[in-house]
Short mmCIF file of C-alpha atoms in Angstrom, two decimals:
data_model
loop_
_atom_site.label_atom_id
_atom_site.label_comp_id
_atom_site.label_asym_id
_atom_site.label_seq_id
_atom_site.Cartn_x
_atom_site.Cartn_y
_atom_site.Cartn_z
CA MET A 657 41.61 -19.86 -21.51
CA THR A 658 39.58 -19.19 -24.77
CA ASP A 659 36.85 -21.52 -23.40
CA LEU A 660 36.72 -19.89 -20.02
CA VAL A 661 36.41 -16.47 -21.51
CA SER A 662 33.58 -17.71 -23.67
CA ARG A 663 31.74 -19.32 -20.85
CA LEU A 664 31.99 -16.10 -18.73
CA LEU A 665 30.70 -14.01 -21.71
CA THR A 666 27.83 -16.35 -22.30
CA ARG A 667 26.81 -16.31 -18.64
CA LYS A 668 26.98 -12.37 -18.55
CA ALA A 669 24.79 -12.17 -21.73
CA ALA A 670 22.40 -14.69 -20.17
CA ARG A 671 22.07 -12.41 -17.01
CA ALA A 672 21.76 -9.37 -19.05
CA SER A 673 18.92 -10.82 -20.94
CA THR A 674 17.02 -11.63 -17.68
CA GLY A 675 17.45 -8.15 -16.35
CA SER A 676 19.79 -9.18 -13.40
CA GLY A 677 21.52 -6.54 -11.17
CA THR A 678 25.02 -7.28 -12.66
CA PRO A 679 26.86 -4.13 -13.80
CA GLY A 680 26.24 -4.96 -17.47
CA ALA A 681 22.46 -5.51 -17.12
CA PRO A 682 20.02 -2.77 -17.56
CA ARG A 683 18.68 -1.37 -14.16
CA GLU A 684 14.96 -1.97 -13.80
CA SER A 685 13.36 1.05 -12.50
CA THR A 686 9.91 1.19 -10.90
CA TRP A 687 8.47 3.02 -13.85
CA ARG A 688 10.01 0.70 -16.26
CA LEU A 689 8.55 -2.32 -14.59
CA CYS A 690 5.09 -0.60 -14.47
CA ARG A 691 5.18 0.11 -18.20
CA GLU A 692 6.05 -3.59 -18.98
CA LEU A 693 3.17 -4.95 -16.86
CA SER A 694 -0.04 -6.00 -18.30
CA PRO A 695 -3.02 -3.66 -18.06
CA LEU A 696 -4.64 -5.97 -15.61
CA LEU A 697 -1.57 -6.06 -13.29
CA ARG A 698 -1.33 -2.21 -13.35
CA LEU A 699 -4.90 -1.97 -12.47
CA LEU A 700 -4.49 -4.33 -9.48
CA ILE A 701 -1.30 -2.69 -8.15
CA LEU A 702 -2.75 0.88 -8.47
CA THR A 703 -5.96 -0.75 -6.74
CA GLN A 704 -3.78 -1.65 -3.70
CA LEU A 705 -2.34 1.82 -3.53
CA ALA A 706 -5.91 3.33 -3.57
CA PHE A 707 -7.16 0.71 -1.04
CA ASN A 708 -4.40 1.88 1.52
CA ILE A 709 -4.82 5.54 0.90
CA GLY A 710 -8.46 5.24 1.77
CA PHE A 711 -8.05 2.89 4.58
CA PHE A 712 -5.16 4.76 6.27
CA ALA A 713 -6.88 8.21 5.94
CA VAL A 714 -9.54 7.00 8.44
CA LEU A 715 -8.49 3.98 10.70
CA PRO A 716 -5.31 5.45 12.35
CA PHE A 717 -7.58 8.16 13.86
CA LEU A 718 -10.37 5.80 14.86
CA ALA A 719 -9.28 5.13 18.43
CA GLU A 720 -9.07 8.82 19.45
CA HIS A 721 -12.36 9.56 17.84
CA LEU A 722 -14.06 6.66 19.73
CA GLY A 723 -12.49 7.77 22.87
CA THR A 724 -12.82 11.61 22.90
CA ALA A 725 -15.71 12.37 20.31
CA ILE A 726 -17.92 9.43 21.30
CA GLY A 727 -16.54 8.89 24.89
CA MET A 728 -16.11 5.21 24.72
CA ALA A 729 -14.35 3.47 27.66
CA GLY A 730 -10.78 2.22 26.89
CA TRP A 731 -11.58 -1.47 26.97
CA LEU A 732 -14.60 -0.91 24.60
CA VAL A 733 -12.22 0.98 22.21
CA GLY A 734 -9.88 -1.79 22.22
CA PHE A 735 -12.83 -4.19 21.82
CA VAL A 736 -14.03 -2.41 18.63
CA LEU A 737 -10.49 -2.38 17.07
CA GLY A 738 -10.17 -6.04 17.78
CA LEU A 739 -13.56 -6.74 16.01
CA ARG A 740 -12.34 -4.79 12.98
CA THR A 741 -9.13 -6.92 12.80
CA PHE A 742 -11.17 -10.22 13.26
CA SER A 743 -13.78 -9.36 10.76
CA GLN A 744 -10.93 -8.55 8.27
CA GLN A 745 -7.95 -11.01 8.81
CA GLY A 746 -10.10 -13.73 10.29
CA LEU A 747 -12.45 -13.72 7.34
CA PHE A 748 -9.80 -13.71 4.57
CA VAL A 749 -10.31 -17.29 4.02
CA VAL A 750 -13.97 -16.81 3.23
CA GLY A 751 -13.09 -14.06 0.86
CA GLY A 752 -10.72 -16.22 -0.85
CA TRP A 753 -13.25 -18.97 -1.25
CA LEU A 754 -15.72 -16.53 -2.69
CA VAL A 755 -13.11 -15.41 -5.25
CA ASP A 756 -12.40 -19.06 -6.43
CA ARG A 757 -16.32 -19.66 -6.67
CA PHE A 758 -17.44 -16.30 -8.44
CA GLY A 759 -14.32 -14.67 -9.85
CA VAL A 760 -12.40 -11.56 -9.06
CA ARG A 761 -14.63 -8.83 -10.48
CA PRO A 762 -17.78 -9.42 -8.54
CA VAL A 763 -15.95 -9.98 -5.15
CA VAL A 764 -13.79 -6.88 -5.56
CA LEU A 765 -17.05 -4.73 -6.38
CA ALA A 766 -18.84 -6.11 -3.67
CA GLY A 767 -16.05 -5.25 -1.23
CA CYS A 768 -15.81 -1.73 -2.51
CA VAL A 769 -19.56 -1.31 -2.11
CA LEU A 770 -19.38 -2.50 1.41
CA ARG A 771 -16.30 -0.44 2.48
CA ILE A 772 -18.16 2.91 0.97
CA ALA A 773 -21.16 2.01 3.06
CA GLY A 774 -19.09 1.16 6.05
CA PHE A 775 -17.16 4.49 5.99
CA VAL A 776 -20.32 6.55 5.45
CA TRP A 777 -21.99 4.84 8.25
CA LEU A 778 -19.00 5.26 10.49
CA GLY A 779 -18.96 8.99 9.76
CA TYR A 780 -22.50 9.33 11.11
CA ALA A 781 -22.14 6.69 13.85
CA GLU A 782 -22.54 8.12 17.43
CA ALA A 783 -23.81 5.16 19.47
CA SER A 784 -21.55 2.15 20.46
CA ARG A 785 -23.80 -0.29 18.63
CA SER A 786 -23.75 1.84 15.37
CA VAL A 787 -19.95 2.11 15.54
CA ILE A 788 -19.67 -1.59 15.86
CA GLY A 789 -21.86 -2.39 12.99
CA ALA A 790 -19.92 0.05 10.76
CA VAL A 791 -16.60 -1.28 11.82
CA LEU A 792 -17.70 -4.88 11.13
CA VAL A 793 -18.79 -3.81 7.49
CA ILE A 794 -15.44 -2.06 6.97
CA GLY A 795 -13.54 -5.12 8.19
CA PHE A 796 -15.56 -7.63 6.16
CA ALA A 797 -15.17 -5.43 3.03
CA ALA A 798 -11.45 -6.03 3.15
CA ALA A 799 -11.92 -9.73 3.73
CA LEU A 800 -13.60 -9.61 0.22
CA PHE A 801 -11.41 -7.41 -1.98
CA SER A 802 -8.01 -8.16 -0.39
CA PRO A 803 -7.77 -11.74 -1.11
CA ALA A 804 -9.32 -11.20 -4.56
CA VAL A 805 -6.52 -8.59 -5.51
CA GLU A 806 -3.72 -10.56 -3.79
CA SER A 807 -4.50 -13.81 -5.34
CA GLU A 808 -4.94 -12.44 -8.89
CA VAL A 809 -1.72 -10.53 -8.58
CA ALA A 810 -0.06 -13.69 -7.56
CA ARG A 811 -1.53 -15.58 -10.34
CA GLN A 812 -0.59 -12.94 -13.00
CA ALA A 813 3.01 -12.84 -11.53
CA VAL A 814 3.34 -16.59 -12.29
CA VAL A 815 2.11 -15.91 -15.76
CA TRP A 816 4.69 -13.04 -16.00
CA GLU A 817 7.35 -15.41 -14.97
CA GLU A 818 6.29 -18.21 -17.30
CA ASP A 819 6.41 -15.80 -20.35
CA GLY A 820 10.11 -15.29 -19.44
CA ARG A 821 9.71 -11.67 -18.28
CA GLY A 822 11.37 -11.90 -14.97
CA SER A 823 10.79 -13.18 -11.53
CA ARG A 824 7.32 -13.33 -10.12
CA THR A 825 8.81 -11.78 -6.85
CA ARG A 826 9.48 -8.46 -8.69
CA VAL A 827 5.83 -8.07 -9.49
CA LEU A 828 4.91 -8.84 -6.01
CA ALA A 829 7.65 -6.58 -4.65
CA LEU A 830 6.01 -3.68 -6.70
CA PHE A 831 2.70 -4.72 -5.17
CA SER A 832 4.17 -4.24 -1.66
CA VAL A 833 5.73 -0.94 -2.56
CA ALA A 834 2.20 0.24 -3.77
CA GLY A 835 0.69 -0.74 -0.49
CA GLN A 836 3.45 1.14 1.52
CA VAL A 837 3.11 4.21 -0.52
CA GLY A 838 -0.60 4.24 0.30
CA ALA A 839 0.07 3.48 3.90
CA PHE A 840 2.40 6.51 3.97
CA VAL A 841 0.13 8.89 2.08
CA GLY A 842 -3.23 7.92 3.79
CA PRO A 843 -2.49 9.22 7.23
CA LEU A 844 -1.27 12.50 5.70
CA LEU A 845 -4.50 12.88 3.86
CA GLY A 846 -6.58 11.94 6.97
CA ALA A 847 -4.54 14.32 9.20
CA LEU A 848 -5.42 17.23 6.72
CA LEU A 849 -9.01 16.16 6.71
CA LEU A 850 -9.31 16.07 10.54
CA ALA A 851 -8.76 19.75 10.54
CA VAL A 852 -12.41 19.77 9.40
CA ASP A 853 -13.67 16.77 11.34
CA PHE A 854 -13.66 12.87 11.52
CA ARG A 855 -16.78 12.62 9.35
CA THR A 856 -14.95 14.45 6.46
CA ALA A 857 -12.09 12.04 6.72
CA CYS A 858 -14.65 9.12 6.49
CA PHE A 859 -16.21 10.66 3.38
CA ALA A 860 -12.89 11.04 1.81
CA GLY A 861 -12.18 7.33 2.44
CA ALA A 862 -15.40 6.46 0.93
CA GLY A 863 -14.72 8.63 -2.13
CA VAL A 864 -11.46 6.91 -2.71
CA PHE A 865 -13.15 3.48 -2.62
CA ALA A 866 -15.91 4.93 -4.94
CA LEU A 867 -13.19 5.68 -7.55
CA VAL A 868 -11.78 2.13 -7.18
CA LEU A 869 -15.26 0.89 -7.76
CA ALA A 870 -15.67 2.98 -10.95
CA GLY A 871 -12.33 2.00 -12.20
CA HIS A 872 -13.10 -1.74 -11.85
CA LEU A 873 -16.53 -1.47 -13.28
CA TRP A 874 -14.84 0.18 -16.23
CA LEU A 875 -11.59 -1.82 -16.62
CA MET A 876 -11.78 -5.10 -14.88
CA PRO A 877 -12.70 -7.88 -17.40
CA GLN A 878 -15.75 -10.16 -16.73
CA HIS A 879 -13.72 -13.13 -17.25
CA ILE A 880 -9.89 -13.37 -16.77
CA PRO A 881 -8.20 -15.63 -19.23
CA GLY A 882 -6.61 -18.59 -17.56
CA ARG A 883 -8.62 -18.28 -14.23
CA VAL A 884 -10.43 -21.32 -13.31
CA ARG A 885 -13.66 -21.31 -11.14
CA VAL A 886 -14.25 -24.31 -9.09
CA ARG A 887 -17.75 -25.71 -8.33
CA GLU A 888 -17.05 -28.80 -6.32
CA ARG A 889 -16.59 -28.70 -2.51
CA GLY A 890 -13.85 -30.02 -0.53
CA GLY A 891 -11.24 -27.47 -0.83
CA ALA A 892 -10.93 -26.62 2.88
CA ARG A 893 -10.22 -30.29 3.89
CA ALA A 894 -7.63 -30.43 1.12
CA LEU A 895 -6.02 -27.32 2.39
CA LEU A 896 -5.99 -28.73 6.02
CA ARG A 897 -4.10 -31.71 4.80
CA ASN A 898 -1.61 -29.75 2.88
CA ARG A 899 1.32 -29.82 5.40
CA ARG A 900 3.68 -27.85 3.15
CA PHE A 901 1.27 -24.98 2.83
CA LEU A 902 0.44 -25.02 6.55
CA ALA A 903 4.23 -25.00 7.23
CA LEU A 904 4.53 -21.92 5.15
CA CYS A 905 1.63 -20.37 7.06
CA CYS A 906 3.46 -21.02 10.42
CA ALA A 907 6.56 -19.41 9.12
CA TYR A 908 4.77 -16.54 7.67
CA GLY A 909 2.99 -16.20 11.06
CA ALA A 910 6.11 -15.98 12.92
CA TYR A 911 7.14 -12.94 10.55
CA LEU A 912 3.80 -11.26 11.31
CA LEU A 913 4.23 -11.68 14.98
CA ALA A 914 7.72 -10.19 14.67
CA TYR A 915 6.28 -7.34 12.68
CA ASN A 916 3.62 -6.78 15.28
CA GLN A 917 6.11 -5.89 17.83
CA LEU A 918 6.43 -2.48 16.05
CA TYR A 919 3.16 -1.81 17.86
CA LEU A 920 3.80 -3.94 21.03
CA ALA A 921 7.41 -4.17 22.25
CA LEU A 922 8.96 -1.32 20.22
CA PRO A 923 6.81 1.35 21.90
CA ASP A 924 7.98 0.30 25.32
CA GLU A 925 11.52 0.34 24.32
CA VAL A 926 11.25 3.83 22.78
CA GLN A 927 9.35 5.13 25.83
CA ARG A 928 12.21 3.87 28.15
CA ALA A 929 15.00 5.22 25.86
CA ALA A 930 13.46 8.72 25.08
CA GLY A 931 10.98 9.30 27.89
CA SER A 932 8.05 9.51 25.34
CA GLN A 933 6.74 7.80 22.20
CA ALA A 934 7.39 10.82 20.13
CA PRO A 935 10.40 9.14 18.18
CA LEU A 936 7.90 6.35 17.13
CA SER A 937 6.62 8.26 14.23
CA TRP A 938 10.04 8.87 12.86
CA LEU A 939 10.84 5.09 13.12
CA PHE A 940 7.68 4.20 11.24
CA ALA A 941 8.59 6.77 8.67
CA LEU A 942 12.03 5.17 8.32
CA SER A 943 10.37 1.88 7.64
CA SER A 944 8.25 3.20 5.07
CA VAL A 945 10.88 5.09 3.31
CA LEU A 946 13.16 1.91 3.14
CA VAL A 947 10.24 -0.05 1.55
CA VAL A 948 9.32 2.55 -1.05
CA PHE A 949 12.86 3.18 -2.14
CA THR A 950 14.70 -0.24 -1.64
CA GLN A 951 12.11 -2.85 -1.99
CA LEU A 952 12.58 -3.45 -5.67
CA PRO A 953 16.53 -3.35 -5.56
CA VAL A 954 16.43 -5.79 -2.56
CA THR A 955 14.11 -8.16 -4.49
CA ARG A 956 16.14 -7.77 -7.66
CA TRP A 957 19.07 -8.87 -5.80
CA ALA A 958 17.33 -11.80 -4.09
CA SER A 959 15.89 -12.92 -7.43
CA ASP A 960 19.34 -13.29 -8.90
CA ARG A 961 20.86 -15.20 -5.96
CA LEU A 962 18.20 -16.92 -3.79
CA ASP A 963 15.20 -19.13 -4.34
CA LEU A 964 11.91 -18.53 -2.34
CA ARG A 965 12.90 -20.70 0.68
CA ARG A 966 16.32 -19.12 1.00
CA SER A 967 14.93 -15.59 0.47
CA MET A 968 12.49 -16.24 3.45
CA THR A 969 15.28 -17.78 5.51
CA ALA A 970 17.51 -14.77 4.99
CA GLY A 971 14.60 -12.46 5.84
CA LEU A 972 13.56 -14.25 8.92
CA LEU A 973 17.11 -14.46 10.24
CA LEU A 974 17.64 -10.80 9.60
CA ILE A 975 14.52 -10.13 11.65
CA ALA A 976 15.78 -12.35 14.52
CA SER A 977 19.05 -10.31 14.47
CA GLY A 978 17.11 -7.31 14.91
CA PHE A 979 15.47 -8.59 18.13
CA ALA A 980 19.20 -9.70 19.23
CA VAL A 981 20.43 -6.19 18.70
CA VAL A 982 17.97 -4.73 21.14
CA ALA A 983 18.53 -7.47 23.60
CA ALA A 984 22.23 -7.02 23.54
CA ALA A 985 21.94 -3.18 24.21
CA ARG A 986 19.18 -3.35 26.84
CA PRO A 987 21.63 -4.28 29.84
CA ALA A 988 23.52 -1.09 29.17
CA GLY A 989 20.51 0.98 29.96
CA TRP A 990 21.49 3.57 27.27
CA THR A 991 18.96 6.57 27.02
CA GLY A 992 18.49 9.52 24.73
CA ALA A 993 19.82 9.45 21.30
CA ALA A 994 22.23 6.56 21.98
CA GLY A 995 19.31 4.60 23.54
CA LEU A 996 17.30 4.87 20.39
CA LEU A 997 19.99 3.52 18.17
CA PRO A 998 19.19 -0.23 18.99
CA ALA A 999 15.45 0.38 18.23
CA ALA A 1000 16.41 2.05 14.96
CA GLY A 1001 18.61 -1.03 14.23
CA PHE A 1002 15.74 -3.25 14.90
CA VAL A 1003 13.44 -1.35 12.73
CA ILE A 1004 15.95 -1.51 9.70
CA LEU A 1005 16.69 -5.16 10.14
CA LEU A 1006 12.93 -5.88 10.48
CA THR A 1007 12.11 -3.92 7.33
CA VAL A 1008 14.79 -5.44 5.25
CA GLY A 1009 13.64 -8.93 6.44
CA GLN A 1010 10.23 -7.98 5.56
CA MET A 1011 11.21 -7.12 2.16
CA LEU A 1012 12.70 -10.54 1.50
CA VAL A 1013 9.95 -12.43 3.38
CA VAL A 1014 6.68 -11.04 1.96
CA PRO A 1015 7.14 -11.09 -1.78
CA ALA A 1016 8.73 -14.67 -1.47
CA ALA A 1017 5.80 -15.95 0.76
CA ARG A 1018 3.16 -14.61 -1.56
CA ALA A 1019 5.00 -15.94 -4.73
CA TRP A 1020 5.31 -19.41 -3.10
CA VAL A 1021 1.55 -19.84 -2.54
CA PRO A 1022 0.77 -20.58 -6.21
CA ASP A 1023 3.16 -23.55 -6.09
CA LEU A 1024 1.24 -25.06 -3.09
CA ALA A 1025 -2.31 -24.29 -3.95
CA GLU A 1026 -4.71 -26.65 -5.72
CA GLU A 1027 -5.80 -25.78 -9.24
CA GLY A 1028 -8.44 -23.11 -9.11
CA ARG A 1029 -8.27 -22.62 -5.50
CA LEU A 1030 -5.55 -19.83 -5.30
CA GLY A 1031 -8.00 -17.35 -3.68
CA LEU A 1032 -8.84 -19.90 -0.92
CA TYR A 1033 -5.13 -20.45 -0.11
CA MET A 1034 -4.12 -16.79 -0.29
CA GLY A 1035 -6.90 -15.99 2.19
CA ALA A 1036 -5.78 -18.82 4.42
CA LEU A 1037 -2.36 -17.55 4.41
CA SER A 1038 -3.58 -14.50 5.98
CA SER A 1039 -6.07 -15.99 8.30
CA VAL A 1040 -3.96 -18.77 9.74
CA SER A 1041 -1.04 -16.49 10.13
CA GLY A 1042 -3.47 -14.00 11.84
CA LEU A 1043 -4.43 -16.68 14.46
CA ILE A 1044 -0.75 -17.32 15.25
CA VAL A 1045 -0.20 -13.60 15.81
CA LEU A 1046 -3.37 -13.48 18.01
CA ALA A 1047 -1.96 -16.13 20.24
CA GLY A 1048 1.65 -15.02 20.06
CA SER A 1049 0.79 -11.46 20.83
CA ALA A 1050 -1.09 -12.41 23.99
CA ALA A 1051 1.99 -14.39 25.01
CA THR A 1052 4.41 -11.53 24.05
CA GLY A 1053 2.24 -9.14 26.12
CA SER A 1054 2.37 -11.52 29.24
CA LEU A 1055 6.19 -11.79 28.72
CA LEU A 1056 6.62 -8.25 28.77
CA ASP A 1057 4.65 -7.81 31.89
CA LEU A 1058 6.30 -10.58 34.00
CA GLY A 1059 9.20 -8.38 35.34
CA LEU A 1060 11.85 -10.60 33.67
CA PRO A 1061 15.29 -9.44 32.85
CA VAL A 1062 15.14 -6.72 30.27
CA ALA A 1063 16.88 -8.72 27.39
CA VAL A 1064 14.74 -11.81 28.08
CA PRO A 1065 11.47 -11.02 25.88
CA TRP A 1066 13.63 -9.75 22.96
CA LEU A 1067 15.69 -12.73 23.09
CA VAL A 1068 12.82 -15.13 23.19
CA LEU A 1069 11.38 -13.06 20.16
CA ALA A 1070 14.74 -13.56 18.47
CA ALA A 1071 14.55 -17.30 19.07
CA VAL A 1072 10.87 -17.81 17.91
CA THR A 1073 11.75 -15.87 14.69
CA ALA A 1074 14.91 -17.90 13.82
CA LEU A 1075 13.24 -21.23 14.68
CA ALA A 1076 10.61 -20.53 12.16
CA VAL A 1077 13.18 -21.21 9.48
CA ALA A 1078 13.02 -24.88 10.62
CA VAL A 1079 9.42 -25.27 9.66
CA LEU A 1080 9.71 -23.65 6.11
CA PRO A 1081 8.85 -26.47 3.69
CA ARG A 1082 11.47 -27.76 1.30
CA ARG A 1083 10.91 -26.66 -2.29
CA GLU A 1084 9.96 -29.41 -4.77
CA LYS A 1085 12.29 -29.54 -7.77
CA GLY A 1086 10.67 -27.54 -10.73
CA ALA A 1087 8.25 -25.89 -8.51
CA GLY A 1088 8.09 -22.35 -9.65
CA ALA A 1089 11.10 -20.22 -10.42
CA ALA A 1090 13.70 -18.60 -8.21
CA ALA A 1091 12.78 -15.82 -5.86
#
């Protein structure tokens, strides 16, 4: 009995020393975690916050501006928005390669300069050709600075973990929280500025990126210790032969396809249940609030109990269950407040699944990437997953238009998300720490 008590006390002390979520362990608040981070990590996380504030102060209002103020046809508005997505997500792999070749600082600075120029250009653009040029510049700017910031945060998170300060996923979870706060604050700022005009919102977005540019000129070191720049070619060929990494991309692409249903399948469901899409804004707000206030506790819980693969598995299965909830309720044909309950359940399960999947996926990439090519691999994670979403979204849209029984599209989406668990690579022994 004495030996059993001794072992239990030893285990409890060990958990407390690692900051776990047990009753005897100190709770890890957001502010405490921020204070413990290195200055470089704090700069990068604040950068993500600022990026999203500047971006979401403008882009959510772009479609209406193009259709009403400029008078573009609906197909052309969709084409412009698609070009922005392609010039951003599709070229992340290019930005990642440039980060590995030239380092974080110059790529982030170049991206900020292009984003400032793009927003100012968009503010003055009145012809279709000019709008398209501005939107391409805005998208390519993100293809530069996002892989740079994301790859360095992932690398620094691994350093954090190796120094014994805690799980890398907690750092990446804080990065996600910062992005979500920016995505929440940005549209509020943009809505206020639109009371003046769209050009003012564009200038405000440019101003945010000007502040980021100044901050990185002042605070970002010329050379980051431990970061290796690669000179030789061949990284893309090795990446395409890396089956474990491509398997991770496929699973992450299934998550992104599921997340994209917030903008494709969910609006149809809300329209059916409520007779309008007005409740959508409340459901989006619910998702944002969940991430901001529960991301770190969820990640802390997962880091104490799950490795990276199990964390992604749990997240994907939760998302699949969200689709199943709507599928199960659709035949009943509920409307009004009751009809919105399945949609709310889907949003909650999708968001909790997201909180498990995203930090784990980003934390896994450093274990799969070649030495010195983390930027390329982080960029490829977004680009390859984006191609999967592009194809999957077209298929989903066709599925919704086929006139099938109401539950079928949601059941198919649930099955696709659940089956993504099967393609997750097995983790090699000793590869990284637990999620």
